[in-house]
Amino acid sequence: MSDSFDVIVIGAGPGGYVCAIRAAQLGMKVACVEKRATLGGTCLNVGCIPSKALLQSSEHFEEALHKLADHGVGVGQVTLDLARMQARKGEVVSANVKGVEFLFKKNKVTWLKGEGRIDAPGRLMVDGTEYAAKHIIIATGSESIPLPGVAVDEKRIVTSTGGLELESVPKHLVVIGGGYIGLELGSVWRRLGAEVTVVEFLDRLVPAMDTEVGKAFERILLKQGVKLRLKTKVMGAKADATGVDITLAPAAGGAEETLRADVLLVAIGRRPHIAGLGLDSAGVALDERGRIAVDAHFATNVPGIWAIGDCIAGPMLAHKAEEEGVALAETLAGQHGHVNYGVIPGVVYTWPEVASVGETEEQLKARGVAYKVGKFPFMANGRARAMGDTDGFVKLLSDKGTDRLLGAHIIGPDAGTLIAELALAMEFGASAEDVARTCHAHPSLNEAVKEAALAVDGRALHI
Ligand code: FAD
Ligand code: NAI
């Protein structure tokens, strides 16, 4: 036995590394096992951070090409240096992953480099060395779901990982899956000059989102030039030296057709990354969808083994994983860790951004809850007009009887930032009236939030 810890976390993504830091802050002796060469998990290495770096850079490119002239700013001939753009993305990732390494040192978290496998409760192997821990926390994240008949090579047929690394702009990018990854990475490559076709099995994009927002999103993407093939399934794909032939068919069945693409991005969701962890021999149970089954305190069925983040149920989001990491560390320290799953925001970082928190109109209807709706368009917001970003609206849902906010859905400029105000309001149990009576700075995009709150009571001022 090499060493013994209070807590060993397997996986240094936002769930695992945050849990490790919080447990160390609370006085525990902590190690974190990570097999990747750098810390930060999917999020910092091949997920949130590199995708946002490319979204930012490609947005600047599009602004320079199509938007700045309207503001009276001439920039001459706009050129794309994709190698520099990719190098900058690498620098952003590198600064972030080094930041986590610094935080581990600062908090005295030991990084055990290698692949972790659970031997038994309290015993863990890392590349041939055994360690002991009172608590083992599984935070091994997720991986792309493969599509039968579509063999990923990360060059012609890519997951998000290859889709973030392309060395040239594809002439035609076909994306399978109209969800978070498909629409974010589809936006990046469209802005940089690719023709983009999104193939989605369902009749709508980002299915979990409020339908009205989803429909508005669809119209805006079409206006931007993204081609959408809804209600369509992919039967197979074959890559050759110059591109990929993709066979499509209507979701309901019917005649097949072939699409030719330079690159095919598969983005049909993610699944828990748990192979090789030794869950079978340790006796850790999975749920009906192959995720690690945990109780309300993140305990698996095996005492001393816990799990958080993408490998358990719930939205596969970095901030959800982080909240769980903190809550679990606090529980292990004898405190009362808790995650409010009713108030986890979700943001698609396209432009405009799409953000939501709480329940959708469809969910409220399904639950039989009587609700009120307040809506306000960015077209009527002074700041949005000054920015030249008037697409979209704020939509608030509150309980018909109590006026308590139940859901907020925004499509528009900086929606991902605007949603934070509503998440905070909902965390405090605020009513739409509370938001409506809060003084909002002028001229700000947040005034659209206030106006939507006023609209819940039929008294918006600027429309
Ligand atoms: P992960 O971040 O997946 O980390 C798990 C870590 O465990 C990995 O580093 C892995 O190497 C390691 N590991 C696995 N098995 C072992 C083992 N046996 N031994 C040692 N180490 C192991 N979420 C957002 O909230 N906002 C976004 O903008 C966003 N953008 C995204 C963009 C893309 C392209 C992708 C793919 C995802 C994005 N996500 C985003 C989702 C987000 O990345 C995940 O929800 C988040 O990373 C989950 O954190 P985690 O700690 O559970 O797991
Ligand atoms: P997703 O679940 O967001 O979207 C997958 C889409 O593919 C759905 O619309 C689904 O209906 C469709 N689909 C499934 N099977 C299909 C098939 N055979 N053919 C055609 N369409 C099919 O999954 P995605 O985009 O892969 O992202 C995975 C997860 O990563 C997200 O759910 C999210 O949790 C996280 N993520 C979060 C981001 C953010 O917070 N901004 C950004 C990127 C990823």
Coordinates of C-alpha atoms and ligand atoms in Angstrom, one line a residue:
M1 CA 0.0 0.0 0.0
S2 CA 1.6 3.2 -1.1
D3 CA -0.3 5.9 0.7
S4 CA -3.6 6.5 2.5
F5 CA -6.0 9.5 2.2
D6 CA -9.3 10.6 3.6
V7 CA -10.7 11.2 0.1
I8 CA -9.5 10.0 -3.3
V9 CA -11.4 11.5 -6.2
I10 CA -11.2 9.8 -9.6
G11 CA -11.3 12.4 -12.4
A12 CA -10.1 16.0 -12.4
G13 CA -12.9 17.6 -14.3
P14 CA -15.0 20.4 -12.9
G15 CA -16.8 17.9 -10.6
G16 CA -13.7 16.1 -9.4
Y17 CA -11.2 19.0 -9.1
V18 CA -13.7 21.3 -7.3
C19 CA -14.7 18.4 -4.9
A20 CA -11.0 17.8 -4.2
I21 CA -10.3 21.5 -3.5
R22 CA -13.4 21.9 -1.2
A23 CA -12.6 18.7 0.7
A24 CA -9.0 19.9 1.2
Q25 CA -10.3 23.3 2.4
L26 CA -12.4 21.4 5.0
G27 CA -9.3 19.8 6.4
M28 CA -9.3 16.4 4.7
K29 CA -6.2 14.7 3.2
V30 CA -7.1 14.5 -0.5
A31 CA -5.8 13.0 -3.7
C32 CA -7.2 13.3 -7.2
V33 CA -6.5 10.7 -9.9
E34 CA -6.3 11.9 -13.5
K35 CA -5.2 9.9 -16.5
R36 CA -5.1 12.9 -18.9
A37 CA -1.8 14.7 -19.1
T38 CA -3.5 17.9 -17.8
L39 CA -6.1 18.6 -15.1
G40 CA -9.5 20.2 -15.8
G41 CA -11.3 17.2 -17.5
T42 CA -13.5 17.4 -20.6
C43 CA -14.5 21.0 -19.7
L44 CA -11.2 22.7 -19.7
N45 CA -9.4 20.5 -22.2
V46 CA -11.9 19.5 -25.0
G47 CA -15.2 21.0 -23.9
C48 CA -16.5 24.3 -22.5
I49 CA -13.3 26.3 -22.6
P50 CA -11.9 25.5 -26.1
S51 CA -15.3 25.7 -27.6
K52 CA -15.9 29.1 -26.0
A53 CA -12.5 30.3 -27.2
L54 CA -13.4 29.4 -30.8
L55 CA -16.9 30.8 -30.5
Q56 CA -15.4 34.1 -29.3
S57 CA -12.8 34.3 -32.1
S58 CA -15.2 33.3 -34.8
E59 CA -17.7 35.9 -33.6
H60 CA -15.0 38.6 -33.9
F61 CA -14.4 37.4 -37.4
E62 CA -18.0 37.5 -38.4
E63 CA -18.4 41.0 -36.8
A64 CA -15.4 42.2 -38.8
L65 CA -16.8 40.8 -42.0
H66 CA -20.5 41.7 -41.6
K67 CA -21.3 43.9 -38.6
L68 CA -18.7 46.5 -38.0
A69 CA -19.4 48.5 -41.3
D70 CA -22.9 49.2 -40.0
H71 CA -21.2 50.9 -36.9
G72 CA -19.1 53.0 -39.3
V73 CA -16.0 51.0 -38.7
G74 CA -14.0 50.0 -41.7
V75 CA -11.4 47.3 -41.4
G76 CA -10.3 46.8 -44.9
Q77 CA -9.9 43.3 -46.1
V78 CA -10.7 40.8 -43.4
T79 CA -8.6 37.7 -43.4
L80 CA -8.7 34.5 -41.4
D81 CA -5.6 33.1 -39.8
L82 CA -7.1 29.8 -38.6
A83 CA -3.7 28.5 -37.3
R84 CA -3.5 31.6 -35.0
M85 CA -7.1 31.2 -33.9
Q86 CA -6.4 27.5 -33.0
A87 CA -3.1 28.5 -31.3
R88 CA -4.9 31.1 -29.2
K89 CA -7.5 28.5 -28.2
G90 CA -4.6 26.3 -27.1
E91 CA -3.2 29.2 -25.0
V92 CA -6.5 29.7 -23.3
V93 CA -6.8 26.0 -22.5
S94 CA -3.3 25.9 -21.2
A95 CA -3.7 28.8 -18.9
N96 CA -6.9 27.3 -17.4
V97 CA -5.4 23.8 -16.9
K98 CA -2.3 25.2 -15.3
G99 CA -4.6 27.2 -13.0
V100 CA -6.1 24.0 -11.7
E101 CA -2.6 22.6 -11.1
F102 CA -1.8 25.7 -9.1
L103 CA -5.0 25.4 -7.1
F104 CA -4.1 21.8 -6.3
K105 CA -0.7 22.8 -5.0
K106 CA -2.2 25.7 -3.0
N107 CA -4.7 23.5 -1.4
K108 CA -2.3 20.5 -0.9
V109 CA -4.3 18.2 -3.1
T110 CA -2.1 15.3 -4.4
W111 CA -2.4 14.6 -8.1
L112 CA -2.1 10.9 -8.7
K113 CA -1.2 10.7 -12.4
G114 CA -2.6 7.7 -14.1
E115 CA -5.7 5.6 -14.6
G116 CA -7.7 4.8 -11.4
R117 CA -9.5 1.4 -10.8
I118 CA -11.4 0.6 -7.7
D119 CA -10.3 -2.7 -6.2
A120 CA -12.7 -2.7 -3.3
P121 CA -14.3 -0.2 -1.0
G122 CA -11.5 1.9 0.3
R123 CA -8.9 0.5 -2.1
L124 CA -7.8 1.9 -5.4
M125 CA -5.2 1.0 -8.0
V126 CA -3.5 3.8 -10.0
D127 CA -1.3 2.3 -12.8
G128 CA -0.1 -0.6 -10.6
T129 CA 0.2 1.3 -7.3
E130 CA -2.4 0.7 -4.6
Y131 CA -3.8 3.5 -2.4
A132 CA -6.2 3.5 0.5
A133 CA -9.0 6.0 1.1
K134 CA -11.9 6.3 3.6
H135 CA -14.0 7.7 0.7
I136 CA -13.6 7.1 -3.0
I137 CA -15.4 9.6 -5.2
I138 CA -16.1 8.7 -8.9
A139 CA -16.1 11.8 -11.1
T140 CA -15.0 10.3 -14.4
G141 CA -17.3 12.3 -16.6
S142 CA -18.7 11.4 -20.0
E143 CA -17.8 10.6 -23.6
S144 CA -19.6 11.0 -27.0
I145 CA -22.3 8.5 -27.8
P146 CA -21.3 6.6 -31.0
L147 CA -23.7 6.2 -33.9
P148 CA -23.9 2.8 -35.4
G149 CA -22.7 2.8 -39.0
V150 CA -20.7 6.0 -38.5
A151 CA -17.1 5.3 -37.7
V152 CA -15.3 8.3 -36.0
D153 CA -11.7 8.9 -37.1
E154 CA -11.5 12.4 -35.7
K155 CA -10.4 13.7 -39.1
R156 CA -13.2 13.3 -41.6
I157 CA -15.8 12.0 -39.1
V158 CA -15.3 13.8 -35.9
T159 CA -16.8 14.1 -32.4
S160 CA -16.6 17.5 -30.7
T161 CA -12.9 16.8 -29.9
G162 CA -11.9 16.6 -33.6
G163 CA -14.4 19.3 -34.4
L164 CA -12.5 21.7 -32.2
E165 CA -9.2 20.9 -34.0
L166 CA -9.9 21.2 -37.7
E167 CA -6.9 22.7 -39.5
S168 CA -8.9 24.1 -42.4
V169 CA -12.5 25.4 -42.8
P170 CA -14.6 22.6 -44.3
K171 CA -16.5 23.6 -47.4
H172 CA -19.5 21.6 -46.2
L173 CA -19.8 20.5 -42.6
V174 CA -22.7 18.2 -41.8
V175 CA -23.6 17.9 -38.1
I176 CA -25.6 15.0 -36.7
G177 CA -27.6 16.3 -33.7
G178 CA -29.2 19.7 -33.2
G179 CA -28.2 20.0 -29.6
Y180 CA -25.7 22.0 -27.6
I181 CA -22.5 20.8 -29.4
G182 CA -24.0 20.7 -32.9
L183 CA -25.3 24.2 -32.7
E184 CA -22.2 25.7 -31.0
L185 CA -19.6 24.1 -33.2
G186 CA -21.9 24.4 -36.3
S187 CA -21.9 28.2 -35.5
V188 CA -18.1 28.4 -35.2
W189 CA -17.5 26.8 -38.6
R190 CA -20.4 28.6 -40.4
R191 CA -19.0 32.0 -39.2
L192 CA -15.6 31.0 -40.5
G193 CA -17.1 30.2 -44.0
A194 CA -18.4 26.6 -44.0
E195 CA -21.8 25.7 -45.4
V196 CA -23.4 23.9 -42.4
T197 CA -26.2 21.4 -42.4
V198 CA -27.6 20.1 -39.2
V199 CA -29.4 16.8 -39.3
E200 CA -31.8 16.3 -36.3
F201 CA -33.9 13.2 -35.6
L202 CA -36.6 15.1 -33.8
D203 CA -38.9 17.9 -35.2
R204 CA -37.1 20.6 -33.2
L205 CA -33.7 21.7 -32.0
V206 CA -32.4 21.5 -28.4
P207 CA -35.3 19.4 -27.4
A208 CA -35.2 20.1 -23.7
M209 CA -35.7 23.8 -24.3
D210 CA -39.0 25.8 -24.1
T211 CA -40.6 25.2 -27.5
E212 CA -41.3 28.9 -28.2
V213 CA -37.6 29.7 -27.6
G214 CA -36.6 26.6 -29.7
K215 CA -38.7 27.8 -32.6
A216 CA -37.3 31.3 -32.4
F217 CA -33.8 29.8 -32.3
E218 CA -34.6 27.8 -35.4
R219 CA -35.7 30.9 -37.4
I220 CA -32.6 32.8 -36.3
L221 CA -30.2 30.0 -37.3
L222 CA -32.0 29.7 -40.7
K223 CA -31.6 33.5 -41.2
Q224 CA -27.8 33.0 -40.4
G225 CA -27.6 30.5 -43.2
V226 CA -27.5 27.2 -41.3
K227 CA -29.4 24.5 -43.1
L228 CA -31.7 22.4 -41.0
R229 CA -32.8 18.9 -41.7
L230 CA -35.3 18.1 -39.0
K231 CA -37.2 14.8 -38.6
T232 CA -34.3 13.1 -40.4
K233 CA -32.2 10.1 -39.4
V234 CA -28.7 9.1 -40.5
M235 CA -28.5 5.6 -41.8
G236 CA -24.8 5.5 -42.2
A237 CA -21.7 7.4 -43.4
K238 CA -18.6 6.4 -45.4
A239 CA -15.4 8.5 -45.4
D240 CA -12.9 8.5 -48.3
A241 CA -9.8 10.6 -49.0
T242 CA -11.7 13.8 -49.8
G243 CA -14.9 13.7 -47.8
V244 CA -17.8 11.7 -46.4
D245 CA -21.0 10.3 -48.0
I246 CA -23.9 10.4 -45.5
T247 CA -27.0 8.4 -46.1
L248 CA -30.2 10.1 -44.7
A249 CA -33.8 9.0 -44.5
P250 CA -36.9 10.7 -43.1
A251 CA -37.3 9.8 -39.4
A252 CA -40.7 8.3 -40.1
G253 CA -39.2 6.1 -42.9
G254 CA -39.1 6.7 -46.6
A255 CA -36.7 7.1 -49.5
E256 CA -33.0 7.5 -48.7
E257 CA -30.7 10.2 -50.0
T258 CA -27.0 10.9 -49.9
L259 CA -25.3 14.1 -48.7
R260 CA -21.7 14.8 -49.4
A261 CA -19.6 16.6 -46.7
D262 CA -16.0 17.5 -46.2
V263 CA -16.4 16.8 -42.5
L264 CA -19.1 15.1 -40.5
L265 CA -19.6 16.0 -36.8
V266 CA -21.4 13.4 -34.6
A267 CA -23.0 15.2 -31.7
I268 CA -26.0 13.0 -30.6
G269 CA -25.3 13.3 -26.8
R270 CA -22.9 11.9 -24.3
R271 CA -22.8 8.9 -22.0
P272 CA -21.1 8.1 -18.7
H273 CA -17.4 7.3 -19.0
I274 CA -17.1 4.3 -16.6
A275 CA -15.4 1.5 -18.5
G276 CA -12.4 0.0 -16.8
L277 CA -13.2 1.5 -13.4
G278 CA -13.8 -1.8 -11.7
L279 CA -17.4 -1.0 -10.9
D280 CA -18.5 -4.6 -11.4
S281 CA -15.9 -6.0 -9.0
A282 CA -16.6 -3.3 -6.4
G283 CA -20.4 -4.0 -6.8
V284 CA -21.4 -0.5 -7.7
A285 CA -24.9 -0.4 -9.2
L286 CA -25.9 1.5 -12.3
D287 CA -29.4 3.0 -13.0
E288 CA -31.7 2.1 -16.0
R289 CA -29.7 4.4 -18.3
G290 CA -26.2 3.1 -17.4
R291 CA -25.3 6.0 -15.1
I292 CA -23.9 5.4 -11.6
A293 CA -26.9 5.2 -9.3
V294 CA -26.6 7.5 -6.3
D295 CA -29.0 8.7 -3.5
A296 CA -29.7 12.3 -2.7
H297 CA -26.3 12.6 -1.0
F298 CA -24.3 11.1 -3.9
A299 CA -23.8 7.8 -2.2
T300 CA -23.7 4.7 -4.4
N301 CA -25.0 1.4 -3.1
V302 CA -21.5 0.6 -1.8
P303 CA -20.6 2.3 1.5
G304 CA -17.6 4.7 1.1
I305 CA -18.0 5.0 -2.7
W306 CA -19.7 8.1 -4.0
A307 CA -20.3 9.6 -7.5
I308 CA -20.9 13.1 -9.0
G309 CA -21.0 15.0 -12.3
D310 CA -21.6 13.7 -15.8
C311 CA -21.4 10.0 -14.7
I312 CA -24.6 10.3 -12.6
A313 CA -28.1 11.5 -13.5
G314 CA -29.0 15.1 -14.4
P315 CA -27.9 17.7 -16.9
M316 CA -24.3 17.1 -18.2
L317 CA -23.1 20.6 -17.4
A318 CA -19.9 21.8 -15.8
H319 CA -21.6 24.0 -13.1
K320 CA -23.9 21.1 -12.1
A321 CA -20.9 18.9 -11.6
E322 CA -19.2 21.6 -9.6
E323 CA -22.2 22.1 -7.3
E324 CA -22.3 18.4 -6.7
G325 CA -18.6 18.4 -5.9
V326 CA -18.9 21.1 -3.3
A327 CA -22.1 19.6 -1.8
L328 CA -20.4 16.1 -1.5
A329 CA -17.2 17.5 0.1
E330 CA -19.3 19.4 2.7
T331 CA -21.4 16.3 3.4
L332 CA -18.2 14.2 4.0
A333 CA -17.1 17.0 6.4
G334 CA -20.3 16.6 8.4
Q335 CA -22.0 19.6 6.9
H336 CA -25.3 19.7 5.0
G337 CA -24.3 19.9 1.3
H338 CA -27.2 20.4 -1.0
V339 CA -27.8 21.1 -4.7
N340 CA -31.0 22.8 -5.9
Y341 CA -31.7 20.9 -9.1
G342 CA -34.7 23.2 -9.8
V343 CA -32.3 26.1 -10.5
I344 CA -29.5 25.0 -12.8
P345 CA -29.2 27.3 -15.7
G346 CA -28.4 26.0 -19.2
V347 CA -26.8 28.2 -21.9
V348 CA -26.1 27.6 -25.6
Y349 CA -23.3 30.0 -26.4
T350 CA -24.3 30.7 -30.0
W351 CA -25.1 34.3 -31.0
P352 CA -27.6 35.2 -30.0
E353 CA -27.2 33.1 -26.9
V354 CA -30.0 30.9 -25.6
A355 CA -30.4 30.5 -21.8
S356 CA -32.9 28.9 -19.5
V357 CA -33.5 28.1 -15.9
G358 CA -36.4 26.3 -14.2
E359 CA -39.3 24.8 -15.9
T360 CA -40.5 25.2 -19.5
E361 CA -44.1 26.0 -20.5
E362 CA -44.5 22.4 -21.7
Q363 CA -43.3 21.0 -18.3
L364 CA -45.7 23.2 -16.4
K365 CA -48.6 22.1 -18.6
A366 CA -47.6 18.5 -18.1
R367 CA -47.6 19.0 -14.3
G368 CA -51.0 20.8 -14.5
V369 CA -49.6 23.9 -12.9
A370 CA -51.5 27.2 -13.5
Y371 CA -49.0 29.8 -14.7
K372 CA -48.7 33.3 -16.0
V373 CA -46.4 34.3 -18.9
G374 CA -44.5 37.6 -19.4
K375 CA -42.5 38.3 -22.5
F376 CA -40.4 41.2 -23.8
P377 CA -38.6 41.5 -27.1
F378 CA -35.0 42.8 -27.4
M379 CA -36.3 44.9 -30.3
A380 CA -37.9 47.2 -27.7
N381 CA -34.8 47.4 -25.5
G382 CA -32.7 50.5 -26.0
R383 CA -29.3 48.9 -25.3
A384 CA -30.0 46.0 -27.7
R385 CA -30.8 48.6 -30.4
A386 CA -27.6 50.5 -29.6
M387 CA -25.7 47.2 -29.9
G388 CA -27.5 46.3 -33.1
D389 CA -28.5 43.0 -31.5
T390 CA -32.3 43.0 -31.4
D391 CA -33.1 39.3 -32.2
G392 CA -34.9 37.4 -29.4
F393 CA -36.9 37.9 -26.2
V394 CA -37.1 37.3 -22.5
K395 CA -39.9 34.9 -21.4
L396 CA -40.8 34.5 -17.7
L397 CA -43.2 32.0 -16.2
S398 CA -44.7 32.4 -12.8
D399 CA -47.2 30.6 -10.6
K400 CA -50.7 32.0 -11.3
G401 CA -51.7 32.0 -7.7
T402 CA -48.5 33.0 -5.8
D403 CA -46.6 34.8 -8.7
R404 CA -43.4 32.8 -7.7
L405 CA -41.0 32.5 -10.6
L406 CA -41.1 29.0 -12.0
G407 CA -39.0 29.4 -15.2
A408 CA -37.1 31.9 -17.3
H409 CA -36.1 31.5 -21.0
I410 CA -34.1 34.0 -22.9
I411 CA -32.9 34.1 -26.5
G412 CA -30.9 37.2 -27.2
P413 CA -27.6 39.1 -26.7
D414 CA -25.7 37.9 -23.6
A415 CA -28.6 35.7 -22.6
G416 CA -26.1 33.5 -20.7
T417 CA -25.2 36.4 -18.5
L418 CA -28.8 37.7 -18.1
I419 CA -30.1 34.4 -16.9
A420 CA -27.9 34.7 -13.7
E421 CA -30.2 37.4 -12.3
L422 CA -33.2 35.0 -12.7
A423 CA -31.4 32.0 -11.3
L424 CA -30.6 34.1 -8.2
A425 CA -34.2 35.3 -8.0
M426 CA -35.5 31.8 -8.2
E427 CA -33.0 30.6 -5.6
F428 CA -34.4 33.2 -3.2
G429 CA -38.0 32.1 -4.1
A430 CA -38.7 35.5 -5.7
S431 CA -42.0 36.4 -7.5
A432 CA -42.1 38.1 -10.9
E433 CA -43.3 41.2 -9.0
D434 CA -40.0 41.1 -7.0
V435 CA -38.0 41.3 -10.2
A436 CA -40.4 43.9 -11.7
R437 CA -39.9 46.2 -8.6
T438 CA -36.1 45.9 -8.6
C439 CA -34.4 49.0 -10.1
H440 CA -32.4 47.9 -13.2
A441 CA -29.7 50.2 -14.7
H442 CA -30.5 52.0 -17.9
P443 CA -29.7 51.4 -20.7
S444 CA -29.0 47.7 -20.0
L445 CA -30.1 44.4 -21.5
N446 CA -31.3 43.5 -18.1
E447 CA -34.1 46.0 -18.5
A448 CA -35.7 43.4 -20.9
V449 CA -35.8 41.1 -17.9
K450 CA -37.5 43.7 -15.7
E451 CA -40.0 44.4 -18.6
A452 CA -40.8 40.7 -19.0
A453 CA -41.4 40.6 -15.2
L454 CA -43.8 43.6 -15.6
A455 CA -45.4 41.9 -18.5
V456 CA -46.3 38.9 -16.3
D457 CA -48.8 41.3 -14.7
G458 CA -49.7 42.9 -18.0
R459 CA -48.0 46.2 -17.3
A460 CA -44.8 46.3 -19.4
L461 CA -43.9 50.0 -20.0
H462 CA -42.0 49.9 -23.3
I463 CA -44.2 47.8 -25.5
Ligands
FAD1 P1 -15.2 15.5 -17.0 O1 -15.0 16.9 -17.2 O2 -15.5 14.7 -18.2 O3 -13.9 15.0 -16.3 C1 -13.7 13.6 -16.0 C2 -12.2 13.4 -16.0 O4 -12.0 12.1 -15.4 C3 -11.5 13.4 -17.3 O5 -10.4 14.3 -17.3 C4 -11.0 11.9 -17.5 O6 -9.8 11.9 -18.2 C5 -10.9 11.5 -16.1 N1 -11.0 10.0 -15.9 C6 -12.0 9.2 -16.4 N2 -11.8 8.0 -16.0 C7 -10.7 8.0 -15.3 C8 -9.9 7.0 -14.6 N3 -10.3 5.7 -14.6 N4 -8.8 7.3 -14.0 C9 -8.3 8.6 -14.0 N5 -9.0 9.6 -14.6 C10 -10.1 9.3 -15.2 N6 -20.8 22.4 -19.9 C11 -21.1 23.6 -19.5 O7 -21.6 23.7 -18.4 N7 -20.9 24.7 -20.3 C12 -20.4 24.6 -21.5 O8 -20.2 25.6 -22.2 C13 -20.0 23.3 -22.0 N8 -19.4 23.2 -23.2 C14 -19.1 21.9 -23.6 C15 -18.5 21.8 -24.9 C16 -18.2 20.5 -25.4 C17 -17.6 20.4 -26.7 C18 -18.3 19.4 -24.5 C19 -17.9 18.0 -25.0 C20 -18.9 19.5 -23.3 C21 -19.3 20.8 -22.8 N9 -19.9 20.9 -21.6 C22 -20.2 22.2 -21.2 C23 -20.1 19.8 -20.7 C24 -19.0 19.7 -19.6 O9 -17.8 19.6 -20.2 C25 -19.3 18.5 -18.7 O10 -20.6 18.6 -18.1 C26 -18.3 18.5 -17.5 O11 -16.9 18.5 -18.0 C27 -18.5 17.4 -16.6 O12 -17.6 17.4 -15.6 P2 -17.1 16.1 -14.8 O13 -16.2 16.5 -13.8 O14 -18.3 15.3 -14.5 O15 -16.3 15.2 -15.9
NAI2 P1 -27.5 17.1 -26.8 O1 -28.2 16.1 -26.0 O2 -27.4 18.5 -26.4 O3 -28.1 17.0 -28.3 C1 -28.1 15.9 -29.1 C2 -29.1 16.1 -30.2 O4 -29.0 15.0 -31.1 C3 -30.6 16.0 -29.7 O5 -31.2 17.1 -30.3 C4 -31.1 14.7 -30.2 O6 -32.5 14.7 -30.5 C5 -30.3 14.5 -31.4 N1 -30.1 13.1 -31.8 C6 -29.9 12.0 -31.0 N2 -29.7 10.9 -31.8 C7 -29.8 11.3 -33.1 C8 -29.6 10.7 -34.3 N3 -29.4 9.3 -34.4 N4 -29.7 11.4 -35.5 C9 -30.0 12.7 -35.4 N5 -30.1 13.4 -34.3 C10 -30.0 12.7 -33.1 O7 -26.0 16.4 -27.0 P2 -24.6 17.1 -27.6 O8 -24.9 18.2 -28.4 O9 -23.9 15.9 -28.1 O10 -23.9 17.6 -26.2 C11 -23.8 16.7 -25.2 C12 -23.9 17.4 -23.9 O11 -22.8 18.2 -23.6 C13 -25.1 18.4 -23.8 O12 -26.3 17.7 -23.6 C14 -24.7 19.3 -22.7 O13 -25.1 18.7 -21.5 C15 -23.2 19.3 -22.8 N6 -22.8 20.5 -23.5 C16 -23.1 21.7 -23.0 C17 -22.8 22.9 -23.6 C18 -23.1 24.2 -22.9 O14 -23.5 24.2 -21.8 N7 -23.1 25.3 -23.6 C19 -22.1 22.9 -24.8 C20 -21.8 21.6 -25.4 C21 -22.1 20.5 -24.7

